[in-house]
mmCIF file with all atom_site columns, C-alpha atoms in Angstrom:
data_model
loop_
_atom_site.group_PDB
_atom_site.id
_atom_site.type_symbol
_atom_site.label_atom_id
_atom_site.label_alt_id
_atom_site.label_comp_id
_atom_site.label_asym_id
_atom_site.label_entity_id
_atom_site.label_seq_id
_atom_site.pdbx_PDB_ins_code
_atom_site.Cartn_x
_atom_site.Cartn_y
_atom_site.Cartn_z
_atom_site.occupancy
_atom_site.B_iso_or_equiv
_atom_site.pdbx_formal_charge
_atom_site.auth_seq_id
_atom_site.auth_comp_id
_atom_site.auth_asym_id
_atom_site.auth_atom_id
_atom_site.pdbx_PDB_model_num
ATOM 1   C CA . PHE A 1 1   ? 3.666   -48.590 7.483  1.00 0.00 ? 1   PHE A CA 1
ATOM 2   C CA . PRO A 1 2   ? 1.734   -47.342 4.430  1.00 0.00 ? 2   PRO A CA 1
ATOM 3   C CA . SER A 1 3   ? 2.680   -43.828 3.360  1.00 0.00 ? 3   SER A CA 1
ATOM 4   C CA . HIS A 1 4   ? -0.431  -42.163 4.854  1.00 0.00 ? 4   HIS A CA 1
ATOM 5   C CA . ASP A 1 5   ? 0.280   -43.859 8.211  1.00 0.00 ? 5   ASP A CA 1
ATOM 6   C CA . ARG A 1 6   ? 3.807   -42.476 8.194  1.00 0.00 ? 6   ARG A CA 1
ATOM 7   C CA . ASP A 1 7   ? 2.498   -38.979 7.452  1.00 0.00 ? 7   ASP A CA 1
ATOM 8   C CA . GLU A 1 8   ? -0.104  -39.216 10.200 1.00 0.00 ? 8   GLU A CA 1
ATOM 9   C CA . LEU A 1 9   ? 2.491   -40.423 12.726 1.00 0.00 ? 9   LEU A CA 1
ATOM 10  C CA . ALA A 1 10  ? 4.773   -37.507 11.840 1.00 0.00 ? 10  ALA A CA 1
ATOM 11  C CA . GLN A 1 11  ? 1.937   -35.002 12.186 1.00 0.00 ? 11  GLN A CA 1
ATOM 12  C CA . GLN A 1 12  ? 0.664   -36.532 15.402 1.00 0.00 ? 12  GLN A CA 1
ATOM 13  C CA . HIS A 1 13  ? 3.978   -36.868 17.247 1.00 0.00 ? 13  HIS A CA 1
ATOM 14  C CA . GLN A 1 14  ? 5.957   -34.040 15.592 1.00 0.00 ? 14  GLN A CA 1
ATOM 15  C CA . PRO A 1 15  ? 9.361   -35.761 15.990 1.00 0.00 ? 15  PRO A CA 1
ATOM 16  C CA . ASP A 1 16  ? 12.506  -33.695 16.415 1.00 0.00 ? 16  ASP A CA 1
ATOM 17  C CA . LEU A 1 17  ? 14.133  -35.616 13.579 1.00 0.00 ? 17  LEU A CA 1
ATOM 18  C CA . ILE A 1 18  ? 13.268  -38.345 11.054 1.00 0.00 ? 18  ILE A CA 1
ATOM 19  C CA . ILE A 1 19  ? 15.631  -41.028 9.767  1.00 0.00 ? 19  ILE A CA 1
ATOM 20  C CA . CYS A 1 20  ? 14.307  -42.631 6.613  1.00 0.00 ? 20  CYS A CA 1
ATOM 21  C CA . ASP A 1 21  ? 15.594  -45.318 4.270  1.00 0.00 ? 21  ASP A CA 1
ATOM 22  C CA . ILE A 1 22  ? 15.362  -44.608 0.545  1.00 0.00 ? 22  ILE A CA 1
ATOM 23  C CA . MET A 1 23  ? 14.660  -48.137 -0.680 1.00 0.00 ? 23  MET A CA 1
ATOM 24  C CA . MET A 1 24  ? 11.378  -49.285 0.901  1.00 0.00 ? 24  MET A CA 1
ATOM 25  C CA . PRO A 1 25  ? 8.389   -51.347 -0.218 1.00 0.00 ? 25  PRO A CA 1
ATOM 26  C CA . GLU A 1 26  ? 5.319   -49.551 -1.624 1.00 0.00 ? 26  GLU A CA 1
ATOM 27  C CA . ILE A 1 27  ? 6.940   -46.092 -1.667 1.00 0.00 ? 27  ILE A CA 1
ATOM 28  C CA . ASP A 1 28  ? 10.537  -44.925 -1.551 1.00 0.00 ? 28  ASP A CA 1
ATOM 29  C CA . GLY A 1 29  ? 12.130  -42.363 0.729  1.00 0.00 ? 29  GLY A CA 1
ATOM 30  C CA . TYR A 1 30  ? 11.827  -39.594 -1.870 1.00 0.00 ? 30  TYR A CA 1
ATOM 31  C CA . GLU A 1 31  ? 8.052   -39.895 -1.824 1.00 0.00 ? 31  GLU A CA 1
ATOM 32  C CA . VAL A 1 32  ? 8.032   -39.812 1.962  1.00 0.00 ? 32  VAL A CA 1
ATOM 33  C CA . LEU A 1 33  ? 10.195  -36.691 1.934  1.00 0.00 ? 33  LEU A CA 1
ATOM 34  C CA . THR A 1 34  ? 7.985   -35.008 -0.660 1.00 0.00 ? 34  THR A CA 1
ATOM 35  C CA . ALA A 1 35  ? 4.881   -35.711 1.426  1.00 0.00 ? 35  ALA A CA 1
ATOM 36  C CA . LEU A 1 36  ? 6.534   -34.365 4.581  1.00 0.00 ? 36  LEU A CA 1
ATOM 37  C CA . ARG A 1 37  ? 7.783   -31.192 2.924  1.00 0.00 ? 37  ARG A CA 1
ATOM 38  C CA . SER A 1 38  ? 4.418   -30.464 1.340  1.00 0.00 ? 38  SER A CA 1
ATOM 39  C CA . ASN A 1 39  ? 2.676   -30.409 4.726  1.00 0.00 ? 39  ASN A CA 1
ATOM 40  C CA . PRO A 1 40  ? 3.199   -27.207 6.795  1.00 0.00 ? 40  PRO A CA 1
ATOM 41  C CA . ASN A 1 41  ? 3.050   -29.239 10.018 1.00 0.00 ? 41  ASN A CA 1
ATOM 42  C CA . THR A 1 42  ? 6.029   -31.433 9.033  1.00 0.00 ? 42  THR A CA 1
ATOM 43  C CA . ALA A 1 43  ? 7.853   -29.266 6.496  1.00 0.00 ? 43  ALA A CA 1
ATOM 44  C CA . THR A 1 44  ? 10.617  -28.140 8.869  1.00 0.00 ? 44  THR A CA 1
ATOM 45  C CA . ILE A 1 45  ? 11.321  -31.482 10.576 1.00 0.00 ? 45  ILE A CA 1
ATOM 46  C CA . PRO A 1 46  ? 14.945  -32.473 9.790  1.00 0.00 ? 46  PRO A CA 1
ATOM 47  C CA . LEU A 1 47  ? 15.204  -35.647 7.725  1.00 0.00 ? 47  LEU A CA 1
ATOM 48  C CA . ILE A 1 48  ? 18.255  -37.850 7.289  1.00 0.00 ? 48  ILE A CA 1
ATOM 49  C CA . PHE A 1 49  ? 18.344  -40.452 4.548  1.00 0.00 ? 49  PHE A CA 1
ATOM 50  C CA . LEU A 1 50  ? 19.856  -43.790 5.526  1.00 0.00 ? 50  LEU A CA 1
ATOM 51  C CA . THR A 1 51  ? 20.712  -45.606 2.323  1.00 0.00 ? 51  THR A CA 1
ATOM 52  C CA . ALA A 1 52  ? 22.990  -48.041 0.562  1.00 0.00 ? 52  ALA A CA 1
ATOM 53  C CA . LYS A 1 53  ? 22.700  -45.958 -2.626 1.00 0.00 ? 53  LYS A CA 1
ATOM 54  C CA . ASP A 1 54  ? 25.864  -43.941 -2.993 1.00 0.00 ? 54  ASP A CA 1
ATOM 55  C CA . ASP A 1 55  ? 25.633  -42.320 -6.409 1.00 0.00 ? 55  ASP A CA 1
ATOM 56  C CA . ARG A 1 56  ? 25.649  -38.567 -7.059 1.00 0.00 ? 56  ARG A CA 1
ATOM 57  C CA . THR A 1 57  ? 22.245  -38.607 -8.779 1.00 0.00 ? 57  THR A CA 1
ATOM 58  C CA . SER A 1 58  ? 20.514  -40.097 -5.733 1.00 0.00 ? 58  SER A CA 1
ATOM 59  C CA . LEU A 1 59  ? 22.281  -37.630 -3.452 1.00 0.00 ? 59  LEU A CA 1
ATOM 60  C CA . ARG A 1 60  ? 21.339  -34.648 -5.624 1.00 0.00 ? 60  ARG A CA 1
ATOM 61  C CA . GLN A 1 61  ? 17.722  -35.772 -5.907 1.00 0.00 ? 61  GLN A CA 1
ATOM 62  C CA . GLY A 1 62  ? 17.349  -36.082 -2.148 1.00 0.00 ? 62  GLY A CA 1
ATOM 63  C CA . MET A 1 63  ? 18.960  -32.721 -1.421 1.00 0.00 ? 63  MET A CA 1
ATOM 64  C CA . GLU A 1 64  ? 16.779  -30.976 -3.998 1.00 0.00 ? 64  GLU A CA 1
ATOM 65  C CA . LEU A 1 65  ? 13.692  -32.446 -2.342 1.00 0.00 ? 65  LEU A CA 1
ATOM 66  C CA . GLY A 1 66  ? 14.828  -31.070 1.015  1.00 0.00 ? 66  GLY A CA 1
ATOM 67  C CA . ALA A 1 67  ? 16.784  -33.846 2.719  1.00 0.00 ? 67  ALA A CA 1
ATOM 68  C CA . ASP A 1 68  ? 19.065  -32.550 5.455  1.00 0.00 ? 68  ASP A CA 1
ATOM 69  C CA . ASP A 1 69  ? 21.726  -35.263 5.340  1.00 0.00 ? 69  ASP A CA 1
ATOM 70  C CA . TYR A 1 70  ? 22.726  -38.636 3.920  1.00 0.00 ? 70  TYR A CA 1
ATOM 71  C CA . ILE A 1 71  ? 24.234  -41.548 5.803  1.00 0.00 ? 71  ILE A CA 1
ATOM 72  C CA . GLY A 1 72  ? 25.511  -44.499 3.803  1.00 0.00 ? 72  GLY A CA 1
ATOM 73  C CA . LYS A 1 73  ? 24.898  -48.070 4.926  1.00 0.00 ? 73  LYS A CA 1
ATOM 74  C CA . PRO A 1 74  ? 26.556  -49.712 6.639  1.00 0.00 ? 74  PRO A CA 1
ATOM 75  C CA . CYS A 1 75  ? 27.445  -47.069 9.227  1.00 0.00 ? 75  CYS A CA 1
ATOM 76  C CA . THR A 1 76  ? 28.667  -47.160 12.806 1.00 0.00 ? 76  THR A CA 1
ATOM 77  C CA . PRO A 1 77  ? 26.513  -46.072 15.754 1.00 0.00 ? 77  PRO A CA 1
ATOM 78  C CA . GLN A 1 78  ? 28.953  -43.218 16.302 1.00 0.00 ? 78  GLN A CA 1
ATOM 79  C CA . GLU A 1 79  ? 28.478  -41.950 12.731 1.00 0.00 ? 79  GLU A CA 1
ATOM 80  C CA . LEU A 1 80  ? 24.725  -42.101 13.088 1.00 0.00 ? 80  LEU A CA 1
ATOM 81  C CA . LEU A 1 81  ? 24.732  -40.339 16.464 1.00 0.00 ? 81  LEU A CA 1
ATOM 82  C CA . ARG A 1 82  ? 27.080  -37.667 15.149 1.00 0.00 ? 82  ARG A CA 1
ATOM 83  C CA . ALA A 1 83  ? 24.831  -36.952 12.160 1.00 0.00 ? 83  ALA A CA 1
ATOM 84  C CA . ILE A 1 84  ? 21.795  -36.790 14.440 1.00 0.00 ? 84  ILE A CA 1
ATOM 85  C CA . SER A 1 85  ? 23.598  -34.449 16.856 1.00 0.00 ? 85  SER A CA 1
ATOM 86  C CA . ILE A 1 86  ? 24.623  -32.067 14.065 1.00 0.00 ? 86  ILE A CA 1
ATOM 87  C CA . ARG A 1 87  ? 21.107  -31.951 12.637 1.00 0.00 ? 87  ARG A CA 1
ATOM 88  C CA . LEU A 1 88  ? 19.513  -31.314 16.033 1.00 0.00 ? 88  LEU A CA 1
ATOM 89  C CA . GLU A 1 89  ? 22.006  -28.543 16.809 1.00 0.00 ? 89  GLU A CA 1
ATOM 90  C CA . LYS A 1 90  ? 21.268  -26.842 13.507 1.00 0.00 ? 90  LYS A CA 1
ATOM 91  C CA . GLN A 1 91  ? 17.529  -27.208 14.042 1.00 0.00 ? 91  GLN A CA 1
ATOM 92  C CA . ALA A 1 92  ? 17.815  -25.722 17.538 1.00 0.00 ? 92  ALA A CA 1
ATOM 93  C CA . ALA A 1 93  ? 19.764  -22.764 16.143 1.00 0.00 ? 93  ALA A CA 1
ATOM 94  C CA . TYR A 1 94  ? 17.154  -22.293 13.416 1.00 0.00 ? 94  TYR A CA 1
ATOM 95  C CA . THR A 1 95  ? 14.302  -22.466 15.944 1.00 0.00 ? 95  THR A CA 1
ATOM 96  C CA . GLN A 1 96  ? 16.014  -19.957 18.225 1.00 0.00 ? 96  GLN A CA 1
ATOM 97  C CA . GLN A 1 97  ? 16.637  -17.543 15.372 1.00 0.00 ? 97  GLN A CA 1
ATOM 98  C CA . TYR A 1 98  ? 13.044  -17.937 14.211 1.00 0.00 ? 98  TYR A CA 1
ATOM 99  C CA . SER A 1 99  ? 11.820  -17.137 17.727 1.00 0.00 ? 99  SER A CA 1
ATOM 100 C CA . ILE A 1 100 ? 14.030  -14.037 17.885 1.00 0.00 ? 100 ILE A CA 1
ATOM 101 C CA . GLU A 1 101 ? 12.819  -12.809 14.498 1.00 0.00 ? 101 GLU A CA 1
ATOM 102 C CA . ARG A 1 102 ? 9.217   -13.487 15.454 1.00 0.00 ? 102 ARG A CA 1
ATOM 103 C CA . GLN A 1 103 ? 9.575   -11.485 18.679 1.00 0.00 ? 103 GLN A CA 1
ATOM 104 C CA . ARG A 1 104 ? 11.240  -8.705  16.729 1.00 0.00 ? 104 ARG A CA 1
ATOM 105 C CA . ALA A 1 105 ? 8.389   -8.687  14.228 1.00 0.00 ? 105 ALA A CA 1
ATOM 106 C CA . LYS A 1 106 ? 5.864   -8.553  17.069 1.00 0.00 ? 106 LYS A CA 1
ATOM 107 C CA . GLY A 1 107 ? 7.787   -5.661  18.606 1.00 0.00 ? 107 GLY A CA 1
ATOM 108 C CA . LEU A 1 108 ? 7.784   -3.772  15.306 1.00 0.00 ? 108 LEU A CA 1
ATOM 109 C CA . GLN A 1 109 ? 4.084   -4.445  14.847 1.00 0.00 ? 109 GLN A CA 1
ATOM 110 C CA . GLN A 1 110 ? 3.354   -3.141  18.336 1.00 0.00 ? 110 GLN A CA 1
ATOM 111 C CA . ARG A 1 111 ? 5.474   -0.043  17.700 1.00 0.00 ? 111 ARG A CA 1
ATOM 112 C CA . VAL A 1 112 ? 3.641   0.659   14.440 1.00 0.00 ? 112 VAL A CA 1
ATOM 113 C CA . GLN A 1 113 ? 0.328   0.325   16.282 1.00 0.00 ? 113 GLN A CA 1
ATOM 114 C CA . GLU A 1 114 ? 1.501   2.714   19.010 1.00 0.00 ? 114 GLU A CA 1
ATOM 115 C CA . LEU A 1 115 ? 2.626   5.255   16.419 1.00 0.00 ? 115 LEU A CA 1
ATOM 116 C CA . GLN A 1 116 ? -0.717  4.944   14.664 1.00 0.00 ? 116 GLN A CA 1
ATOM 117 C CA . GLU A 1 117 ? -2.539  5.571   17.954 1.00 0.00 ? 117 GLU A CA 1
ATOM 118 C CA . ILE A 1 118 ? -0.340  8.600   18.604 1.00 0.00 ? 118 ILE A CA 1
ATOM 119 C CA . SER A 1 119 ? -1.078  9.910   15.126 1.00 0.00 ? 119 SER A CA 1
ATOM 120 C CA . ASP A 1 120 ? -4.817  9.303   15.526 1.00 0.00 ? 120 ASP A CA 1
ATOM 121 C CA . THR A 1 121 ? -4.858  10.983  18.942 1.00 0.00 ? 121 THR A CA 1
ATOM 122 C CA . LYS A 1 122 ? -3.018  14.059  17.691 1.00 0.00 ? 122 LYS A CA 1
ATOM 123 C CA . GLU A 1 123 ? -5.338  14.300  14.710 1.00 0.00 ? 123 GLU A CA 1
ATOM 124 C CA . ASP A 1 124 ? -8.436  14.030  16.904 1.00 0.00 ? 124 ASP A CA 1
ATOM 125 C CA . LEU A 1 125 ? -7.174  16.684  19.315 1.00 0.00 ? 125 LEU A CA 1
ATOM 126 C CA . LEU A 1 126 ? -6.179  19.021  16.512 1.00 0.00 ? 126 LEU A CA 1
ATOM 127 C CA . GLN A 1 127 ? -9.603  18.638  14.921 1.00 0.00 ? 127 GLN A CA 1
ATOM 128 C CA . LYS A 1 128 ? -11.235 19.548  18.214 1.00 0.00 ? 128 LYS A CA 1
ATOM 129 C CA . LEU A 1 129 ? -8.976  22.575  18.645 1.00 0.00 ? 129 LEU A CA 1
ATOM 130 C CA . SER A 1 130 ? -9.668  23.581  15.057 1.00 0.00 ? 130 SER A CA 1
ATOM 131 C CA . GLN A 1 131 ? -13.389 23.560  15.834 1.00 0.00 ? 131 GLN A CA 1
ATOM 132 C CA . ASP A 1 132 ? -12.757 25.540  19.015 1.00 0.00 ? 132 ASP A CA 1
ATOM 133 C CA . LEU A 1 133 ? -10.924 28.138  16.923 1.00 0.00 ? 133 LEU A CA 1
ATOM 134 C CA . ARG A 1 134 ? -13.784 28.406  14.431 1.00 0.00 ? 134 ARG A CA 1
ATOM 135 C CA . ASP A 1 135 ? -16.365 29.244  17.086 1.00 0.00 ? 135 ASP A CA 1
ATOM 136 C CA . PRO A 1 136 ? -14.738 32.537  18.205 1.00 0.00 ? 136 PRO A CA 1
ATOM 137 C CA . LEU A 1 137 ? -14.061 33.459  14.577 1.00 0.00 ? 137 LEU A CA 1
ATOM 138 C CA . SER A 1 138 ? -17.750 33.127  13.836 1.00 0.00 ? 138 SER A CA 1
ATOM 139 C CA . ASN A 1 139 ? -18.597 35.416  16.734 1.00 0.00 ? 139 ASN A CA 1
ATOM 140 C CA . ILE A 1 140 ? -15.891 37.883  15.691 1.00 0.00 ? 140 ILE A CA 1
ATOM 141 C CA . ASN A 1 141 ? -17.236 38.039  12.158 1.00 0.00 ? 141 ASN A CA 1
ATOM 142 C CA . MET A 1 142 ? -20.773 38.603  13.446 1.00 0.00 ? 142 MET A CA 1
ATOM 143 C CA . ALA A 1 143 ? -19.584 41.371  15.815 1.00 0.00 ? 143 ALA A CA 1
ATOM 144 C CA . ILE A 1 144 ? -17.753 43.113  12.948 1.00 0.00 ? 144 ILE A CA 1
ATOM 145 C CA . GLN A 1 145 ? -20.897 43.136  10.831 1.00 0.00 ? 145 GLN A CA 1
ATOM 146 C CA . LEU A 1 146 ? -22.974 44.459  13.735 1.00 0.00 ? 146 LEU A CA 1
ATOM 147 C CA . LEU A 1 147 ? -20.323 47.084  14.507 1.00 0.00 ? 147 LEU A CA 1
ATOM 148 C CA . LYS A 1 148 ? -20.612 48.446  10.957 1.00 0.00 ? 148 LYS A CA 1
ATOM 149 C CA . MET A 1 149 ? -24.354 48.892  11.454 1.00 0.00 ? 149 MET A CA 1
ATOM 150 C CA . ALA A 1 150 ? -24.195 50.159  15.071 1.00 0.00 ? 150 ALA A CA 1
ATOM 151 C CA . PRO A 1 151 ? -26.697 53.037  15.490 1.00 0.00 ? 151 PRO A CA 1
ATOM 152 C CA . ASN A 1 152 ? -24.871 54.716  18.390 1.00 0.00 ? 152 ASN A CA 1
ATOM 153 C CA . GLU A 1 153 ? -21.767 54.817  20.566 1.00 0.00 ? 153 GLU A CA 1
ATOM 154 C CA . GLU A 1 154 ? -23.225 52.454  23.172 1.00 0.00 ? 154 GLU A CA 1
ATOM 155 C CA . ALA A 1 155 ? -23.894 49.747  20.593 1.00 0.00 ? 155 ALA A CA 1
ATOM 156 C CA . ARG A 1 156 ? -20.421 50.156  19.090 1.00 0.00 ? 156 ARG A CA 1
ATOM 157 C CA . ASN A 1 157 ? -18.828 49.766  22.520 1.00 0.00 ? 157 ASN A CA 1
ATOM 158 C CA . ARG A 1 158 ? -20.855 46.596  23.120 1.00 0.00 ? 158 ARG A CA 1
ATOM 159 C CA . TYR A 1 159 ? -19.713 45.049  19.849 1.00 0.00 ? 159 TYR A CA 1
ATOM 160 C CA . VAL A 1 160 ? -16.104 46.122  20.451 1.00 0.00 ? 160 VAL A CA 1
ATOM 161 C CA . LYS A 1 161 ? -16.295 44.362  23.817 1.00 0.00 ? 161 LYS A CA 1
ATOM 162 C CA . ILE A 1 162 ? -17.533 41.181  22.106 1.00 0.00 ? 162 ILE A CA 1
ATOM 163 C CA . LEU A 1 163 ? -14.639 41.415  19.636 1.00 0.00 ? 163 LEU A CA 1
ATOM 164 C CA . GLN A 1 164 ? -12.139 41.812  22.452 1.00 0.00 ? 164 GLN A CA 1
ATOM 165 C CA . GLU A 1 165 ? -13.554 38.850  24.396 1.00 0.00 ? 165 GLU A CA 1
ATOM 166 C CA . GLU A 1 166 ? -13.506 36.577  21.359 1.00 0.00 ? 166 GLU A CA 1
ATOM 167 C CA . CYS A 1 167 ? -9.981  37.651  20.411 1.00 0.00 ? 167 CYS A CA 1
ATOM 168 C CA . ASP A 1 168 ? -8.834  36.857  23.952 1.00 0.00 ? 168 ASP A CA 1
ATOM 169 C CA . ARG A 1 169 ? -10.550 33.478  23.652 1.00 0.00 ? 169 ARG A CA 1
ATOM 170 C CA . GLU A 1 170 ? -8.674  32.798  20.396 1.00 0.00 ? 170 GLU A CA 1
ATOM 171 C CA . ILE A 1 171 ? -5.352  33.651  22.040 1.00 0.00 ? 171 ILE A CA 1
ATOM 172 C CA . VAL A 1 172 ? -6.064  31.261  24.926 1.00 0.00 ? 172 VAL A CA 1
ATOM 173 C CA . ILE A 1 173 ? -6.834  28.426  22.510 1.00 0.00 ? 173 ILE A CA 1
ATOM 174 C CA . LEU A 1 174 ? -3.696  29.111  20.468 1.00 0.00 ? 174 LEU A CA 1
ATOM 175 C CA . ASN A 1 175 ? -1.600  29.069  23.651 1.00 0.00 ? 175 ASN A CA 1
ATOM 176 C CA . GLN A 1 176 ? -3.203  25.754  24.602 1.00 0.00 ? 176 GLN A CA 1
ATOM 177 C CA . LEU A 1 177 ? -2.312  24.380  21.177 1.00 0.00 ? 177 LEU A CA 1
ATOM 178 C CA . THR A 1 178 ? 1.348   25.315  21.640 1.00 0.00 ? 178 THR A CA 1
ATOM 179 C CA . LYS A 1 179 ? 1.476   23.704  25.089 1.00 0.00 ? 179 LYS A CA 1
ATOM 180 C CA . LEU A 1 180 ? -0.389  20.647  23.842 1.00 0.00 ? 180 LEU A CA 1
ATOM 181 C CA . GLN A 1 181 ? 2.169   20.021  21.110 1.00 0.00 ? 181 GLN A CA 1
ATOM 182 C CA . GLU A 1 182 ? 4.877   19.981  23.781 1.00 0.00 ? 182 GLU A CA 1
ATOM 183 C CA . LEU A 1 183 ? 2.908   17.630  26.038 1.00 0.00 ? 183 LEU A CA 1
ATOM 184 C CA . LEU A 1 184 ? 1.883   15.131  23.362 1.00 0.00 ? 184 LEU A CA 1
ATOM 185 C CA . THR A 1 185 ? 4.919   12.886  23.676 1.00 0.00 ? 185 THR A CA 1
ATOM 186 C CA . PRO A 1 186 ? 4.466   9.148   22.917 1.00 0.00 ? 186 PRO A CA 1
ATOM 187 C CA . GLU A 1 187 ? 4.814   8.368   26.623 1.00 0.00 ? 187 GLU A CA 1
ATOM 188 C CA . ASN A 1 188 ? 2.170   10.899  27.672 1.00 0.00 ? 188 ASN A CA 1
ATOM 189 C CA . ILE A 1 189 ? -0.297  9.777   25.015 1.00 0.00 ? 189 ILE A CA 1
ATOM 190 C CA . LYS A 1 190 ? 0.156   6.162   26.069 1.00 0.00 ? 190 LYS A CA 1
ATOM 191 C CA . LEU A 1 191 ? -0.455  7.147   29.694 1.00 0.00 ? 191 LEU A CA 1
ATOM 192 C CA . LEU A 1 192 ? -3.551  9.158   28.797 1.00 0.00 ? 192 LEU A CA 1
ATOM 193 C CA . ARG A 1 193 ? -4.980  6.250   26.826 1.00 0.00 ? 193 ARG A CA 1
ATOM 194 C CA . THR A 1 194 ? -4.232  3.863   29.686 1.00 0.00 ? 194 THR A CA 1
ATOM 195 C CA . LEU A 1 195 ? -6.023  6.140   32.157 1.00 0.00 ? 195 LEU A CA 1
ATOM 196 C CA . ASN A 1 196 ? -8.874  6.755   29.671 1.00 0.00 ? 196 ASN A CA 1
ATOM 197 C CA . VAL A 1 197 ? -8.447  10.484  30.160 1.00 0.00 ? 197 VAL A CA 1
ATOM 198 C CA . PHE A 1 198 ? -9.947  11.115  26.768 1.00 0.00 ? 198 PHE A CA 1
ATOM 199 C CA . ASN A 1 199 ? -12.133 9.117   24.492 1.00 0.00 ? 199 ASN A CA 1
ATOM 200 C CA . LYS A 1 200 ? -12.329 9.286   20.729 1.00 0.00 ? 200 LYS A CA 1
ATOM 201 C CA . GLN A 1 201 ? -16.088 9.732   20.813 1.00 0.00 ? 201 GLN A CA 1
ATOM 202 C CA . GLU A 1 202 ? -15.731 12.685  23.145 1.00 0.00 ? 202 GLU A CA 1
ATOM 203 C CA . LEU A 1 203 ? -13.222 14.511  20.955 1.00 0.00 ? 203 LEU A CA 1
#
């Protein structure tokens, strides 16, 4: 087949292994190997050169281009089958390891996302609590100013009452903050998000 036909066949059928002669008409095996390795779809397919060339230069050239093995001609069926078996075993081990690493990477990515969600949730809740703390402080400050200008005992008592109520409100919020820090475990935040107990837009 012409070189482009060989490439198309390899891409279309995605063989488990390719056995290729070096000396061929039109193009040689090195060119075939180069074309295969330059295409992401065929770059990892094991390739064994079957050749009568037995010099070190030819061997080195093929290995540098990415050949997986060499078999000299003539060879016995047993030698050929053994070479194929070894290559397929190595490819299977590589594929398995790649799958494990890919799953591990996905797991790490998911964990990073979960940690980011936890961080975002804590930040949102703390911002809301911070706002809740500012509101009583504003009322306390206003009551202090009014207390300074109170014209009589009745007015002073009213402003003192406001101060007491707002201070109590601050204490309640601070107690909630302490309890919230204890409750905001990764598991609880994940559960709250799953149940849609709170929404970012509502915080």
